[in-house]
PDB file of C-alpha atoms in Angstrom:
ATOM      1  CA  MET Q   1      15.669  -5.757  46.368  1.00  0.00           C
ATOM      2  CA  THR Q   2      12.326  -6.835  46.336  1.00  0.00           C
ATOM      3  CA  GLU Q   3      10.958  -8.156  43.321  1.00  0.00           C
ATOM      4  CA  ASN Q   4       9.130  -4.433  42.592  1.00  0.00           C
ATOM      5  CA  GLU Q   5      12.238  -2.318  43.039  1.00  0.00           C
ATOM      6  CA  LEU Q   6      14.583  -4.998  40.317  1.00  0.00           C
ATOM      7  CA  SER Q   7      11.731  -5.179  38.156  1.00  0.00           C
ATOM      8  CA  LYS Q   8      11.357  -1.349  37.908  1.00  0.00           C
ATOM      9  CA  LEU Q   9      14.976  -1.598  37.413  1.00  0.00           C
ATOM     10  CA  ILE Q  10      14.399  -4.337  34.467  1.00  0.00           C
ATOM     11  CA  VAL Q  11      11.286  -1.934  32.626  1.00  0.00           C
ATOM     12  CA  ASP Q  12      13.405   1.478  32.735  1.00  0.00           C
ATOM     13  CA  LEU Q  13      16.033  -0.741  30.810  1.00  0.00           C
ATOM     14  CA  CYS Q  14      13.594  -2.031  28.724  1.00  0.00           C
ATOM     15  CA  TYR Q  15      12.891   1.205  27.843  1.00  0.00           C
ATOM     16  CA  LYS Q  16      16.391   2.566  27.620  1.00  0.00           C
ATOM     17  CA  ILE Q  17      17.356  -1.028  24.561  1.00  0.00           C
ATOM     18  CA  HIS Q  18      14.053  -0.171  22.932  1.00  0.00           C
ATOM     19  CA  LYS Q  19      14.351   3.688  22.775  1.00  0.00           C
ATOM     20  CA  ARG Q  20      17.768   2.777  21.653  1.00  0.00           C
ATOM     21  CA  TYR Q  21      17.070   0.307  19.154  1.00  0.00           C
ATOM     22  CA  GLY Q  22      13.421  -0.090  18.119  1.00  0.00           C
ATOM     23  CA  PRO Q  23      10.962  -3.066  17.545  1.00  0.00           C
ATOM     24  CA  GLY Q  24      12.988  -5.522  15.082  1.00  0.00           C
ATOM     25  CA  LEU Q  25      15.859  -6.832  16.195  1.00  0.00           C
ATOM     26  CA  PHE Q  26      16.219 -10.629  17.192  1.00  0.00           C
ATOM     27  CA  GLU Q  27      14.894 -12.052  20.348  1.00  0.00           C
ATOM     28  CA  ASN Q  28      18.996 -12.972  21.334  1.00  0.00           C
ATOM     29  CA  VAL Q  29      20.080  -9.522  20.340  1.00  0.00           C
ATOM     30  CA  TYR Q  30      17.898  -8.289  23.118  1.00  0.00           C
ATOM     31  CA  GLU Q  31      19.005 -10.403  25.750  1.00  0.00           C
ATOM     32  CA  GLU Q  32      22.314  -9.352  24.840  1.00  0.00           C
ATOM     33  CA  ILE Q  33      22.676  -5.856  25.220  1.00  0.00           C
ATOM     34  CA  PHE Q  34      20.320  -6.251  28.131  1.00  0.00           C
ATOM     35  CA  CYS Q  35      22.294  -8.431  29.884  1.00  0.00           C
ATOM     36  CA  TYR Q  36      25.504  -6.102  28.952  1.00  0.00           C
ATOM     37  CA  GLU Q  37      23.554  -3.463  30.691  1.00  0.00           C
ATOM     38  CA  TRP Q  38      22.678  -5.187  33.384  1.00  0.00           C
ATOM     39  CA  ILE Q  39      26.407  -6.199  34.147  1.00  0.00           C
ATOM     40  CA  LYS Q  40      26.464  -2.111  35.476  1.00  0.00           C
ATOM     41  CA  THR Q  41      23.763  -2.527  37.813  1.00  0.00           C
ATOM     42  CA  ASN Q  42      26.207  -5.344  39.823  1.00  0.00           C
ATOM     43  CA  ILE Q  43      23.173  -6.940  40.444  1.00  0.00           C
ATOM     44  CA  PRO Q  44      23.562 -10.804  40.715  1.00  0.00           C
ATOM     45  CA  PHE Q  45      21.857 -12.522  37.251  1.00  0.00           C
ATOM     46  CA  SER Q  46      22.145 -15.427  35.403  1.00  0.00           C
ATOM     47  CA  ARG Q  47      21.652 -16.112  31.825  1.00  0.00           C
ATOM     48  CA  GLN Q  48      19.820 -18.953  30.024  1.00  0.00           C
ATOM     49  CA  GLN Q  49      19.667 -20.776  33.134  1.00  0.00           C
ATOM     50  CA  GLU Q  50      18.528 -24.507  33.129  1.00  0.00           C
ATOM     51  CA  ILE Q  51      15.064 -25.337  34.558  1.00  0.00           C
ATOM     52  CA  VAL Q  52      15.242 -28.638  36.236  1.00  0.00           C
ATOM     53  CA  LEU Q  53      11.896 -30.601  36.228  1.00  0.00           C
ATOM     54  CA  VAL Q  54      11.450 -33.039  39.338  1.00  0.00           C
ATOM     55  CA  HIS Q  55       9.409 -36.166  38.818  1.00  0.00           C
ATOM     56  CA  GLU Q  56       8.854 -38.289  41.034  1.00  0.00           C
ATOM     57  CA  GLU Q  57      12.361 -37.156  43.114  1.00  0.00           C
ATOM     58  CA  ILE Q  58      14.253 -37.991  39.769  1.00  0.00           C
ATOM     59  CA  LYS Q  59      15.499 -34.665  38.512  1.00  0.00           C
ATOM     60  CA  LEU Q  60      14.867 -34.801  34.586  1.00  0.00           C
ATOM     61  CA  GLY Q  61      16.830 -31.961  31.969  1.00  0.00           C
ATOM     62  CA  VAL Q  62      14.307 -30.991  29.629  1.00  0.00           C
ATOM     63  CA  GLY Q  63      15.552 -27.923  27.777  1.00  0.00           C
ATOM     64  CA  PHE Q  64      14.059 -25.484  29.827  1.00  0.00           C
ATOM     65  CA  ARG Q  65      16.055 -22.468  29.522  1.00  0.00           C
ATOM     66  CA  ALA Q  66      14.743 -19.255  31.668  1.00  0.00           C
ATOM     67  CA  ASP Q  67      16.229 -16.416  29.347  1.00  0.00           C
ATOM     68  CA  VAL Q  68      17.580 -14.123  32.317  1.00  0.00           C
ATOM     69  CA  ILE Q  69      17.075 -14.246  36.258  1.00  0.00           C
ATOM     70  CA  ILE Q  70      17.714 -11.509  38.204  1.00  0.00           C
ATOM     71  CA  ASP Q  71      19.201 -12.050  42.300  1.00  0.00           C
ATOM     72  CA  ASN Q  72      16.812 -15.347  41.592  1.00  0.00           C
ATOM     73  CA  LYS Q  73      13.572 -13.395  42.711  1.00  0.00           C
ATOM     74  CA  VAL Q  74      12.853 -11.686  38.756  1.00  0.00           C
ATOM     75  CA  LEU Q  75      12.247 -14.299  35.992  1.00  0.00           C
ATOM     76  CA  ILE Q  76      12.428 -12.292  32.252  1.00  0.00           C
ATOM     77  CA  GLU Q  77      11.448 -13.990  29.486  1.00  0.00           C
ATOM     78  CA  PHE Q  78      12.072 -11.746  26.155  1.00  0.00           C
ATOM     79  CA  LYS Q  79      10.281 -12.300  22.643  1.00  0.00           C
ATOM     80  CA  SER Q  80      11.018 -10.830  19.576  1.00  0.00           C
ATOM     81  CA  ILE Q  81       7.702 -11.662  17.478  1.00  0.00           C
ATOM     82  CA  GLU Q  82       4.745  -9.746  15.854  1.00  0.00           C
ATOM     83  CA  SER Q  83       2.135 -11.492  18.870  1.00  0.00           C
ATOM     84  CA  LEU Q  84       2.380 -13.179  21.732  1.00  0.00           C
ATOM     85  CA  SER Q  85      -0.055 -16.493  22.757  1.00  0.00           C
ATOM     86  CA  GLU Q  86      -1.372 -17.348  24.966  1.00  0.00           C
ATOM     87  CA  VAL Q  87       1.294 -20.137  25.312  1.00  0.00           C
ATOM     88  CA  HIS Q  88       4.256 -17.726  26.223  1.00  0.00           C
ATOM     89  CA  TYR Q  89       2.111 -16.528  29.008  1.00  0.00           C
ATOM     90  CA  LYS Q  90       2.100 -20.130  30.076  1.00  0.00           C
ATOM     91  CA  GLN Q  91       5.737 -20.763  29.381  1.00  0.00           C
ATOM     92  CA  VAL Q  92       6.328 -18.328  31.997  1.00  0.00           C
ATOM     93  CA  GLN Q  93       4.178 -19.460  35.038  1.00  0.00           C
ATOM     94  CA  THR Q  94       5.698 -23.317  34.266  1.00  0.00           C
ATOM     95  CA  TYR Q  95       8.520 -21.534  34.956  1.00  0.00           C
ATOM     96  CA  LEU Q  96       7.697 -20.210  37.621  1.00  0.00           C
ATOM     97  CA  ASN Q  97       6.482 -22.737  38.996  1.00  0.00           C
ATOM     98  CA  LEU Q  98       8.782 -24.910  38.704  1.00  0.00           C
ATOM     99  CA  THR Q  99      11.241 -22.371  39.620  1.00  0.00           C
ATOM    100  CA  GLY Q 100       9.653 -20.965  43.310  1.00  0.00           C
ATOM    101  CA  ILE Q 101      10.247 -17.655  42.081  1.00  0.00           C
ATOM    102  CA  LYS Q 102       7.544 -15.579  42.391  1.00  0.00           C
ATOM    103  CA  LEU Q 103       7.529 -12.768  39.215  1.00  0.00           C
ATOM    104  CA  GLY Q 104       8.248 -13.300  35.837  1.00  0.00           C
ATOM    105  CA  LEU Q 105       8.208 -10.141  33.077  1.00  0.00           C
ATOM    106  CA  LEU Q 106       7.462 -11.478  29.608  1.00  0.00           C
ATOM    107  CA  VAL Q 107       9.150  -8.576  27.403  1.00  0.00           C
ATOM    108  CA  ASN Q 108       7.690  -8.402  23.465  1.00  0.00           C
ATOM    109  CA  PHE Q 109      10.255  -6.248  22.065  1.00  0.00           C
ATOM    110  CA  ASN Q 110       8.511  -6.564  18.244  1.00  0.00           C
ATOM    111  CA  VAL Q 111       6.136  -3.097  19.562  1.00  0.00           C
ATOM    112  CA  PRO Q 112       5.823   0.794  18.836  1.00  0.00           C
ATOM    113  CA  LEU Q 113       5.793   1.290  21.729  1.00  0.00           C
ATOM    114  CA  ILE Q 114       7.253  -1.100  24.786  1.00  0.00           C
ATOM    115  CA  LYS Q 115       5.300  -0.336  27.234  1.00  0.00           C
ATOM    116  CA  ASP Q 116       2.613  -2.401  25.382  1.00  0.00           C
ATOM    117  CA  GLY Q 117       5.615  -5.422  25.045  1.00  0.00           C
ATOM    118  CA  ILE Q 118       6.125  -6.073  29.156  1.00  0.00           C
ATOM    119  CA  HIS Q 119       3.652  -8.329  31.170  1.00  0.00           C
ATOM    120  CA  ARG Q 120       3.981  -9.161  34.657  1.00  0.00           C
ATOM    121  CA  ILE Q 121       2.953 -12.579  35.542  1.00  0.00           C
ATOM    122  CA  VAL Q 122       2.905 -13.359  39.167  1.00  0.00           C
ATOM    123  CA  ASN Q 123       3.831 -16.546  41.471  1.00  0.00           C
ATOM    124  CA  ASN Q 124       2.262 -16.190  44.440  1.00  0.00           C
ATOM    125  CA  LEU Q 125       3.213 -12.722  44.925  1.00  0.00           C
TER     126      LEU Q 125
END
């Protein structure tokens, strides 16, 4: 599947979760529900995957973790906060740059309408 095809499935699942539970849960709860539901797709994913920073040929485990990476093609960062700030977008962009993944989705579930909480961030897509 392409990044855009995966993105559609991801967005549809986020809509389903938000419709069922709405805003107000903790970020890790949304992530847990998402992963439980995603398993049903049989599309590979990793959760809380460490992102390594390579500096002058030295691999540094500096604590970067992607919430979910789907099929090594789409990175998802979940939030459940009042409002996103520029640092949240930069976080996803940094993760994309470090992993070489081309598409990131920043998903804030703490919004009345989930369409307002889903943001695409691209890295040479």
